[in-house]
Coordinates of C-alpha atoms in Angstrom, one line a residue:
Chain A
X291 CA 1.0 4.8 -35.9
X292 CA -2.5 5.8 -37.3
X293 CA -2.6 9.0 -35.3
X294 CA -4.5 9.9 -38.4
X295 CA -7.4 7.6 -36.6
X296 CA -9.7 9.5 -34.1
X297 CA -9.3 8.1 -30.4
X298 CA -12.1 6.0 -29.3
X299 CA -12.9 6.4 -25.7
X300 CA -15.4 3.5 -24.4
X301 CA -16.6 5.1 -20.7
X302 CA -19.6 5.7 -18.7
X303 CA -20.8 9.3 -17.8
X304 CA -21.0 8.7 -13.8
X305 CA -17.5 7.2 -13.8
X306 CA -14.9 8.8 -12.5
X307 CA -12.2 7.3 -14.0
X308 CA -13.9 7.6 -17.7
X309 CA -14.1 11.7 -16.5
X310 CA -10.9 12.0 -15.9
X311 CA -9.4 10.9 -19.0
X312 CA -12.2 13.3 -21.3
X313 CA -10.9 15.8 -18.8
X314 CA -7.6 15.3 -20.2
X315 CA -8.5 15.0 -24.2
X316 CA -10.9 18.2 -23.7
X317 CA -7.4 20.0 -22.3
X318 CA -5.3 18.5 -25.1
X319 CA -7.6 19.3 -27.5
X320 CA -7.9 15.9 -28.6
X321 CA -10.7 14.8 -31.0
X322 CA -12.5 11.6 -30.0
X323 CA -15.4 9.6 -30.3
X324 CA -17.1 7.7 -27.3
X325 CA -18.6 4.5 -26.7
X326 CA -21.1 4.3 -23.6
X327 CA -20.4 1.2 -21.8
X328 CA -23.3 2.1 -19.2
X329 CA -22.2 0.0 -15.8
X330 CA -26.0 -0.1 -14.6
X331 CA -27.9 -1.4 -17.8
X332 CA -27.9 -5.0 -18.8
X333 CA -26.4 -6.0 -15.1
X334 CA -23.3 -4.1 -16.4
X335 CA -22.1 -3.6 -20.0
X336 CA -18.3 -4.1 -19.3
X337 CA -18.8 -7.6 -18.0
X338 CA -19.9 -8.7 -21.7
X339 CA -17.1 -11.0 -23.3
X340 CA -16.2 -8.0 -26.4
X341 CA -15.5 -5.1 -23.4
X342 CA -13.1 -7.8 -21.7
X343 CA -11.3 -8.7 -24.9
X344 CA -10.6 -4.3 -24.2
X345 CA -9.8 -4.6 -20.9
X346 CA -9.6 -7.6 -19.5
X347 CA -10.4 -5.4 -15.3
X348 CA -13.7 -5.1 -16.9
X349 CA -13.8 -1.5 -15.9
X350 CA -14.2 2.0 -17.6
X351 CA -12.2 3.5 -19.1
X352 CA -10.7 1.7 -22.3
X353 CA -9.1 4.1 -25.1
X354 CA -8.3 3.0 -28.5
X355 CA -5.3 4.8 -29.8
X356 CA -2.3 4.9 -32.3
X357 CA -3.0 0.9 -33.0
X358 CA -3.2 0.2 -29.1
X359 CA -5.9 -0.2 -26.2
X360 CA -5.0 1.4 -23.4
X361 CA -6.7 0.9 -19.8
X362 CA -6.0 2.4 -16.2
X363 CA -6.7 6.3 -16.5
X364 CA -3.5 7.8 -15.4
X365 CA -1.8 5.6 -17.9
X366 CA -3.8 6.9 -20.8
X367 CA -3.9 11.0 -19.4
X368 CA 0.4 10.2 -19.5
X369 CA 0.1 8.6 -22.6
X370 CA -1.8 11.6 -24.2
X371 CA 0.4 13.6 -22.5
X372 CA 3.7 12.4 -24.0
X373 CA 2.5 12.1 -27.2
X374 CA 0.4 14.6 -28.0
X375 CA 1.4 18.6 -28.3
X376 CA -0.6 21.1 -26.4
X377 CA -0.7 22.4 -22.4
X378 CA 1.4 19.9 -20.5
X379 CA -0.6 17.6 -18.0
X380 CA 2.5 17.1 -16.0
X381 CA 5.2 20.0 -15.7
X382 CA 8.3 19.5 -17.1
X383 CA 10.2 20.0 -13.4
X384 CA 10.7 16.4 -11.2
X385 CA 9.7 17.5 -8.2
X386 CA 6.6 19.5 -9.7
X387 CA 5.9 16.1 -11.4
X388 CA 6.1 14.0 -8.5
X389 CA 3.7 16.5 -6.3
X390 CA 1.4 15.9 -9.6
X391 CA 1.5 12.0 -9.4
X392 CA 1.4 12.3 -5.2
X393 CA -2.0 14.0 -5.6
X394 CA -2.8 11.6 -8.6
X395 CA -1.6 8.3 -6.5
X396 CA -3.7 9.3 -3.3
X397 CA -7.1 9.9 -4.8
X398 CA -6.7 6.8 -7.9
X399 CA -4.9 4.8 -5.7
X400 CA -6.2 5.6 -2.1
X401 CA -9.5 7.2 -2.6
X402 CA -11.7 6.1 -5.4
X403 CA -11.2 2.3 -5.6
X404 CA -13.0 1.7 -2.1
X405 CA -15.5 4.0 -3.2
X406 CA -16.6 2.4 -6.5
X407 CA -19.7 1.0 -6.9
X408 CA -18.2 -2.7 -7.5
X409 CA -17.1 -2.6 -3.9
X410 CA -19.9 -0.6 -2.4
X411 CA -22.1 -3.3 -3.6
X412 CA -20.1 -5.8 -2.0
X413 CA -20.0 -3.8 1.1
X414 CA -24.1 -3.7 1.6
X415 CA -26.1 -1.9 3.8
X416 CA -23.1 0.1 5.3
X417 CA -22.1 1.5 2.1
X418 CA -23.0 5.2 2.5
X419 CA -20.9 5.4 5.5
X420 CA -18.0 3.0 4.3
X421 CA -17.5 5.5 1.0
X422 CA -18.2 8.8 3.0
X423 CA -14.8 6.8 5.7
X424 CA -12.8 6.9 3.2
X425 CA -13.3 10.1 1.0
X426 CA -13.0 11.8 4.5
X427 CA -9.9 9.8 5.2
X428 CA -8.3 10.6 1.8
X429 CA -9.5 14.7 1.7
X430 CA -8.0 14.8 5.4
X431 CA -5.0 13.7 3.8
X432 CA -5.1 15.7 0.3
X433 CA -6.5 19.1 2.4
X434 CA -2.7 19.7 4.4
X435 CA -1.0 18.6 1.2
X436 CA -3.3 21.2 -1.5
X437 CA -2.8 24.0 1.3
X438 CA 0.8 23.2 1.0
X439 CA 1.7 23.7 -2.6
X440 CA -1.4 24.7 -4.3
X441 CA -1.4 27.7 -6.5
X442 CA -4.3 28.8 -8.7
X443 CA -4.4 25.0 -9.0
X444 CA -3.3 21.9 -7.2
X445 CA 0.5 22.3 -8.2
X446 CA 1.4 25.6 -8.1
X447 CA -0.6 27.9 -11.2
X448 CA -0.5 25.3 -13.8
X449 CA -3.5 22.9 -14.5
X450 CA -2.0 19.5 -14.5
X451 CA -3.1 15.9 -14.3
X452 CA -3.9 16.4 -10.1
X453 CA -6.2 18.8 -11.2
X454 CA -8.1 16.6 -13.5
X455 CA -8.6 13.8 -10.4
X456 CA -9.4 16.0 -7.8
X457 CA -12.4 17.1 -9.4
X458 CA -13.9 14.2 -10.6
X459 CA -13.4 12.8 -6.8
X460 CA -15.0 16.2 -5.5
X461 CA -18.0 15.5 -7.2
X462 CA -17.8 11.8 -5.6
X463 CA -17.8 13.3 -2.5
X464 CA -21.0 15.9 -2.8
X465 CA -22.7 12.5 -4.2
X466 CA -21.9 10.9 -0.8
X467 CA -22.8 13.8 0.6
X468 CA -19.5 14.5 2.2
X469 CA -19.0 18.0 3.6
X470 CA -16.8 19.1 1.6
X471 CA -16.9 22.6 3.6
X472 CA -14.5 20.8 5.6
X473 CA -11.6 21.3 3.5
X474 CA -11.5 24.9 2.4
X475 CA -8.5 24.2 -0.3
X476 CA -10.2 21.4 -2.2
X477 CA -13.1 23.6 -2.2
X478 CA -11.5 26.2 -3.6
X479 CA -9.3 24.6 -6.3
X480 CA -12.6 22.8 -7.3
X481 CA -15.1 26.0 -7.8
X482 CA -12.1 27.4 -9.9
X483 CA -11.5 24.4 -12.0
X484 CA -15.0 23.9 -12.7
X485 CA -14.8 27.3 -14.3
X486 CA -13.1 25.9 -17.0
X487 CA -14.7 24.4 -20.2
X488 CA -12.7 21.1 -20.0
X489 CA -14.0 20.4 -16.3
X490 CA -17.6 20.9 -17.0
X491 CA -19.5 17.4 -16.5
X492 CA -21.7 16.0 -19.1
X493 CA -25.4 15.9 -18.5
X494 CA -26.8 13.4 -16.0
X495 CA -28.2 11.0 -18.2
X496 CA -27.5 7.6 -19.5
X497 CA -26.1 8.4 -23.2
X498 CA -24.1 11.4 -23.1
X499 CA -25.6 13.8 -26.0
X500 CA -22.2 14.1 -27.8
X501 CA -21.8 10.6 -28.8
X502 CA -20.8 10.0 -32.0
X503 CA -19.8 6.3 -32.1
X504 CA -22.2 4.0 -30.6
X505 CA -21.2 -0.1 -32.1
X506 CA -20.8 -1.6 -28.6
X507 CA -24.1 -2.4 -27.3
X508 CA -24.3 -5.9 -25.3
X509 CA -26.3 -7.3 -21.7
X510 CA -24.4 -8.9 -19.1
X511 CA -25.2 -9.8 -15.4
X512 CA -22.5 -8.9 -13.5
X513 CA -21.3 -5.2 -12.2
X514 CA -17.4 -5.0 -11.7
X515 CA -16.1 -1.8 -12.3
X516 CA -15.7 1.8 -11.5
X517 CA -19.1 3.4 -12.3
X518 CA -18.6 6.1 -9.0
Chain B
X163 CA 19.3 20.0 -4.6
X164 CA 21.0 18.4 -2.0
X165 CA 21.6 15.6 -4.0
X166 CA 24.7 14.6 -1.7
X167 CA 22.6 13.7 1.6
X168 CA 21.1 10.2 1.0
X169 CA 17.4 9.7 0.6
X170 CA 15.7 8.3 4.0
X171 CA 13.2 5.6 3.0
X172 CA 10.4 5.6 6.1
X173 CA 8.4 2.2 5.6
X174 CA 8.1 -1.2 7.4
X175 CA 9.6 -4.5 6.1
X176 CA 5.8 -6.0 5.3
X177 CA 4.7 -3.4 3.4
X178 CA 4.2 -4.1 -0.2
X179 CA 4.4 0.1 -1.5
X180 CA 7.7 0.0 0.7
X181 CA 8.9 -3.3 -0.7
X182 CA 8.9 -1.3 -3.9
X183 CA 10.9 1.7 -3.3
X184 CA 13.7 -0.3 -1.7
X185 CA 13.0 -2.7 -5.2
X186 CA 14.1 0.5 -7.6
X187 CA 16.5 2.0 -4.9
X188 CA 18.6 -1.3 -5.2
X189 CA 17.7 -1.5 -9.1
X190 CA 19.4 2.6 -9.4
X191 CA 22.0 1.1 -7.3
X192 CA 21.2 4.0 -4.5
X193 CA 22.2 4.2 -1.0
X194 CA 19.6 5.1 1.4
X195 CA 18.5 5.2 4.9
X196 CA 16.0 3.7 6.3
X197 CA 13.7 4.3 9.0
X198 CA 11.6 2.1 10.6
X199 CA 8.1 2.7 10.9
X200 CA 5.7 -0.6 12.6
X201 CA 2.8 -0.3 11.7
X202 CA 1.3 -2.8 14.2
X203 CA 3.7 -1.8 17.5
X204 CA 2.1 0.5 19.7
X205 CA -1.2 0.3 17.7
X206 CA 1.1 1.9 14.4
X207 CA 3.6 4.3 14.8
X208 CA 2.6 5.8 11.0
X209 CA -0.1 7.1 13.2
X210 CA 1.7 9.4 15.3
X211 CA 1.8 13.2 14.6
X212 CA 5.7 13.2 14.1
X213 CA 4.9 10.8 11.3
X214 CA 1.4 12.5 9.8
X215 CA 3.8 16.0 9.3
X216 CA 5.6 13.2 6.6
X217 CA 2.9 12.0 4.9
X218 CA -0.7 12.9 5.6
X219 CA -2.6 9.7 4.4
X220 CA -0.4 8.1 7.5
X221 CA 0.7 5.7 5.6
X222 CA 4.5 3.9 4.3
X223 CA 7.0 4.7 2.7
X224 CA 7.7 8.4 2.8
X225 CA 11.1 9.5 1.4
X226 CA 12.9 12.5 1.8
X227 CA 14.7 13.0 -1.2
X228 CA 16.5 16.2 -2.5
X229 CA 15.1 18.4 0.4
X230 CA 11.4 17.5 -0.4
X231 CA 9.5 14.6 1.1
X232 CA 7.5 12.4 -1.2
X233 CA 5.0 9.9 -0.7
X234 CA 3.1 6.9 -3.1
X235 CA 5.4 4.7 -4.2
X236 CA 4.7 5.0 -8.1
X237 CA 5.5 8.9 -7.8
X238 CA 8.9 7.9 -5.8
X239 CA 9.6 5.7 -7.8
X240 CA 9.2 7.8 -11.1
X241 CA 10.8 10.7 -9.4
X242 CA 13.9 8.4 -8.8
X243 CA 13.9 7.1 -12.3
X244 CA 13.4 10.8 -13.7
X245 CA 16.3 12.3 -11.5
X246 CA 19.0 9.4 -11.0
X247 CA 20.9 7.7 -13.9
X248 CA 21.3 3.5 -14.1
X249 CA 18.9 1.3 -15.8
X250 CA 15.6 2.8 -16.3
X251 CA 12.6 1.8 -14.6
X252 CA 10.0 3.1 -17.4
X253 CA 10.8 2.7 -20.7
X254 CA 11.4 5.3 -23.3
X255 CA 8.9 4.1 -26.0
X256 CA 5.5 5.9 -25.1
X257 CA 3.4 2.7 -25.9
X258 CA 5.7 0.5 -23.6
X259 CA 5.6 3.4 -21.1
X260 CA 2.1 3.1 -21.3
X261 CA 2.1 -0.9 -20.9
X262 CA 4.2 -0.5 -17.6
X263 CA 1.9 1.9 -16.0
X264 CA -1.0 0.2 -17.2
X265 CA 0.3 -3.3 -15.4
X266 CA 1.4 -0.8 -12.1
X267 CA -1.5 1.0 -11.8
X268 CA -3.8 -2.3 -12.0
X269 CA -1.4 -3.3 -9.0
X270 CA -1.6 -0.4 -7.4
X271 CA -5.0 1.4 -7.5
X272 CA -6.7 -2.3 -8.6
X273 CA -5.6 -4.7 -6.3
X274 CA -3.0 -3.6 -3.3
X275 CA -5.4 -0.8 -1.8
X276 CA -8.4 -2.9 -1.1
X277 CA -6.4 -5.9 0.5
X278 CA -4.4 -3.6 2.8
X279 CA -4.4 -4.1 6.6
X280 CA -6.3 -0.5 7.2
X281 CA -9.5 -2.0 5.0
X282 CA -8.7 -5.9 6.3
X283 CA -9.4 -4.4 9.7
X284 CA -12.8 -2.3 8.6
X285 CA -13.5 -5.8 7.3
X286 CA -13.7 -7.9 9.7
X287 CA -13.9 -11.7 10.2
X288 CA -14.2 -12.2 6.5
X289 CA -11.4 -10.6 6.2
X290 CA -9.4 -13.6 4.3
X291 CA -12.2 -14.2 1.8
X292 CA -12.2 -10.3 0.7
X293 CA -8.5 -10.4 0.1
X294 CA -8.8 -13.7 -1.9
X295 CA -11.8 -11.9 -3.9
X296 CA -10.1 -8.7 -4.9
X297 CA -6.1 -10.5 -6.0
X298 CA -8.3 -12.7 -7.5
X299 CA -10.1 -10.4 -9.4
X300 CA -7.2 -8.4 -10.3
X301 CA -5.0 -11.7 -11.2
X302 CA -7.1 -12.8 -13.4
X303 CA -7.3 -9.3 -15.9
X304 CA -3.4 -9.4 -15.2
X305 CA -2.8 -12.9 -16.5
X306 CA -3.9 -12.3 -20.3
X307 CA -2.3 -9.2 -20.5
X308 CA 0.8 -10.2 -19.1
X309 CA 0.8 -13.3 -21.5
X310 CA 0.2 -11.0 -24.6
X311 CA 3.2 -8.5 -23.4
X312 CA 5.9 -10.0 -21.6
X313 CA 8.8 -10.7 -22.6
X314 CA 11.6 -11.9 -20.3
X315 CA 9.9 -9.3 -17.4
X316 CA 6.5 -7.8 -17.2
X317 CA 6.9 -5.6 -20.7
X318 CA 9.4 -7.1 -23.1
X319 CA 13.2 -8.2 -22.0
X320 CA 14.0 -5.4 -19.7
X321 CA 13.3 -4.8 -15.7
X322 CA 10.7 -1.9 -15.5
X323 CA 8.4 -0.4 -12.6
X324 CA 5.6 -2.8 -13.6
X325 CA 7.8 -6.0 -12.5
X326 CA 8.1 -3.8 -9.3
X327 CA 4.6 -3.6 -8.2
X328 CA 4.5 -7.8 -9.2
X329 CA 6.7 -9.0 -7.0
X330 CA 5.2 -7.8 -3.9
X331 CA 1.6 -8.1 -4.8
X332 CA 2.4 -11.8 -5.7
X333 CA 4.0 -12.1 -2.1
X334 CA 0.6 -11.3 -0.7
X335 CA -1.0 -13.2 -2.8
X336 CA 1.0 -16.4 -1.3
X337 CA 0.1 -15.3 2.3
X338 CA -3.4 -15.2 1.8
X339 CA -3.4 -18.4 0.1
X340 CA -4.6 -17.5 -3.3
X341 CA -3.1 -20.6 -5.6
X342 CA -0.5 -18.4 -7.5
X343 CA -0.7 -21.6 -9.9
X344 CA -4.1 -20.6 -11.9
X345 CA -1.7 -17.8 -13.0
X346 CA 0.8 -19.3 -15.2
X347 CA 2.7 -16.1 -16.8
X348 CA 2.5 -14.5 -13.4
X349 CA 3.6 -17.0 -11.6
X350 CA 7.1 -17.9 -14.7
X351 CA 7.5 -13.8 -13.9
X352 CA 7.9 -13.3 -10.2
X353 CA 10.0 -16.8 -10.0
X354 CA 12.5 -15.3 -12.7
X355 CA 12.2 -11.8 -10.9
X356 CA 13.0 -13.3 -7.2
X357 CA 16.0 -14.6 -8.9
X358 CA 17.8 -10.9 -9.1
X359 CA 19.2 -9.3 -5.5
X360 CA 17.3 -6.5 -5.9
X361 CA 13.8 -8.4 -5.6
X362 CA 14.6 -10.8 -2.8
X363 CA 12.5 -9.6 0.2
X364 CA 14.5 -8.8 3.7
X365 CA 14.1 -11.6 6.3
X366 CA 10.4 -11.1 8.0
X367 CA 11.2 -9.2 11.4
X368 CA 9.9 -6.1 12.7
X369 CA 13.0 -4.2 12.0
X370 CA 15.6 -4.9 9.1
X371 CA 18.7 -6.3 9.8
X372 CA 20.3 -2.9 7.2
X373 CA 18.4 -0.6 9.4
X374 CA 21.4 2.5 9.0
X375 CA 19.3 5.6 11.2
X376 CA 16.5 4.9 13.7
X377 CA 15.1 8.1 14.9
X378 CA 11.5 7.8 14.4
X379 CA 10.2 5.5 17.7
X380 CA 6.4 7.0 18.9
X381 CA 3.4 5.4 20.0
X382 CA 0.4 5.6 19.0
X383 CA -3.2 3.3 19.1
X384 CA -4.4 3.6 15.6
X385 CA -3.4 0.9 12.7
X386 CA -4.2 3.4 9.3
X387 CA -2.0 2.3 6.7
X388 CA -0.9 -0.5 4.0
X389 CA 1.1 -2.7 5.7
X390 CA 0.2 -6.1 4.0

């Protein structure tokens, strides 16, 4: 294993999914260095044969790490998170755990990929309103569920890996100009969470200012991935 | 815990995310009741409020399990493999781990959620064609990984959650007539998979033949839920 080898995370600031999983090294405190494979220039960075050979979904994100590429953002935060020391991202208790992955599952898995931009794009003019349908649908969902067992954070007074996808998918919403007033609990658990160093988003600009690593630069013509 | 009341498995026999849970139920060798819930009778009986208490996204399976309720199939089924003892459903070696959650979470937050019935409906008359698109698209980034990992099953020689999230997304492939063929390793996979009892599918009626505990019979006129 060269654990001895800095991560390489190749994301895009604006996507979610590439958010998430910085979320979880800035917790671990994992030292990394980043590749911008921006989603918007060149038709689409990720669509260029050398991202595919990454990840062959052509989305963000794709880690390097330990002598493996790893795709699909919950499979890289539980990677991390079971081989790395530092605050657990899931607690050690199964039913804890599960309440972790239920939040997790609803917003990767029932939120965010009809509100990507691949599929907004393919829905057209009625995009606005499709994504704002079903962040709505999912938050109606997540609000009773957060009120339920939340704590300080979503599962109980812990940060864990829920924590680091609701708030990516919070600031979703406010882009879709959701009303997020709606759902007092979400609200709440994302104000405080946003308090902490490790949630804070990197500037709104193309090339985040911390990269370190930049060898993947290529022009493409199609979008097909998760810049939301 | 009361570990000594059997788990009651609320789903519907098309479902693909119920398909799964009764996939690693029968895999753990557990004995479970099951509860009906039609999605398409009386407009979707997931709709009803009796059912919403269960699981707020309205949507199958919900389990009850150990005095909690749980819902997404991955976190059932990873609470099951966490809590109950038989073969194990994720491996122990991080980086296969890793591989298996990889392959299940392309299923299951890349593919299965935008070919459900609940978006198929917002879709419309081109209904067929988006379905084709999106297994398409996630078929083909599955094939070349599949061919670089698998073994005898999805990740090397033994059964793990990843062949459980195949098996029923290749099933839907078939009835929306994507040619399964282009997809050689995923196609050698399922056939060798459909050829152990726990993967073979129960006969297509509205409610299974095993049905042990029917309690859950509402009406409702609203179809908001995965049954594909």
């Amino acid at each position: 294993m060269a654990t001895q080898t800095k991560p390489v995370l190749y994301g895009y600031f604006r996507s979610s999914c590439s958010w998430r999983v910085r979320i979880a090294f800035a917790l671990k405190g994992i030292e990394y260095d980043q590749v911008p494979v921006n989603l918007i220039k060149d038709g689409g960075q990720q669509l260029k044969e050398q991202y595919k050979a990454l990840n062959p979904m052509q989305q963000v994100p794709a880690v390097e790490i330990d002598g493996i590429t790893l795709s699909q953002s919950l499979a890289v935060i539980q990677y991390i998170d079971e081989t790395r020391p530092g605050p657990r991202l899931l607690p050690t208790d199964p039913k804890a755990r599960a309440q972790v992955r239920i939040i997790s599952d609803l917003i990767a898995s029932g939120i965010q990929p009809l509100q990507n931009l691949y599929v907004l794009q393919k829905i057209g003019a009625e995009k606005v309103q499709w994504a704002q349908h079903f962040i709505n649908r999912g938050f109606q969902a997540l609000e009773p569920i957060l009120k339920q067992i939340s704590g300080k954070y979503c599962v109980g007074d812990e940060i864990s890996m829920a924590d680091i996808c609701l708030v990516p998918q919070v600031y979703n919403a406010e882009r879709f100009k959701v009303d997020v007033e709606q759902y007092p609990t979400i609200k709440r658990l994302n104000e405080t969470l946003l308090e902490t160093e490790a949630f804070k988003k990197e500037p709104e600009q193309s090339d985040p200012p911390n990269t370190s690593k930049v060898h993947l630069i290529f022009v493409s013509s199609y979008c097909g991935c998760f810049p939301d």
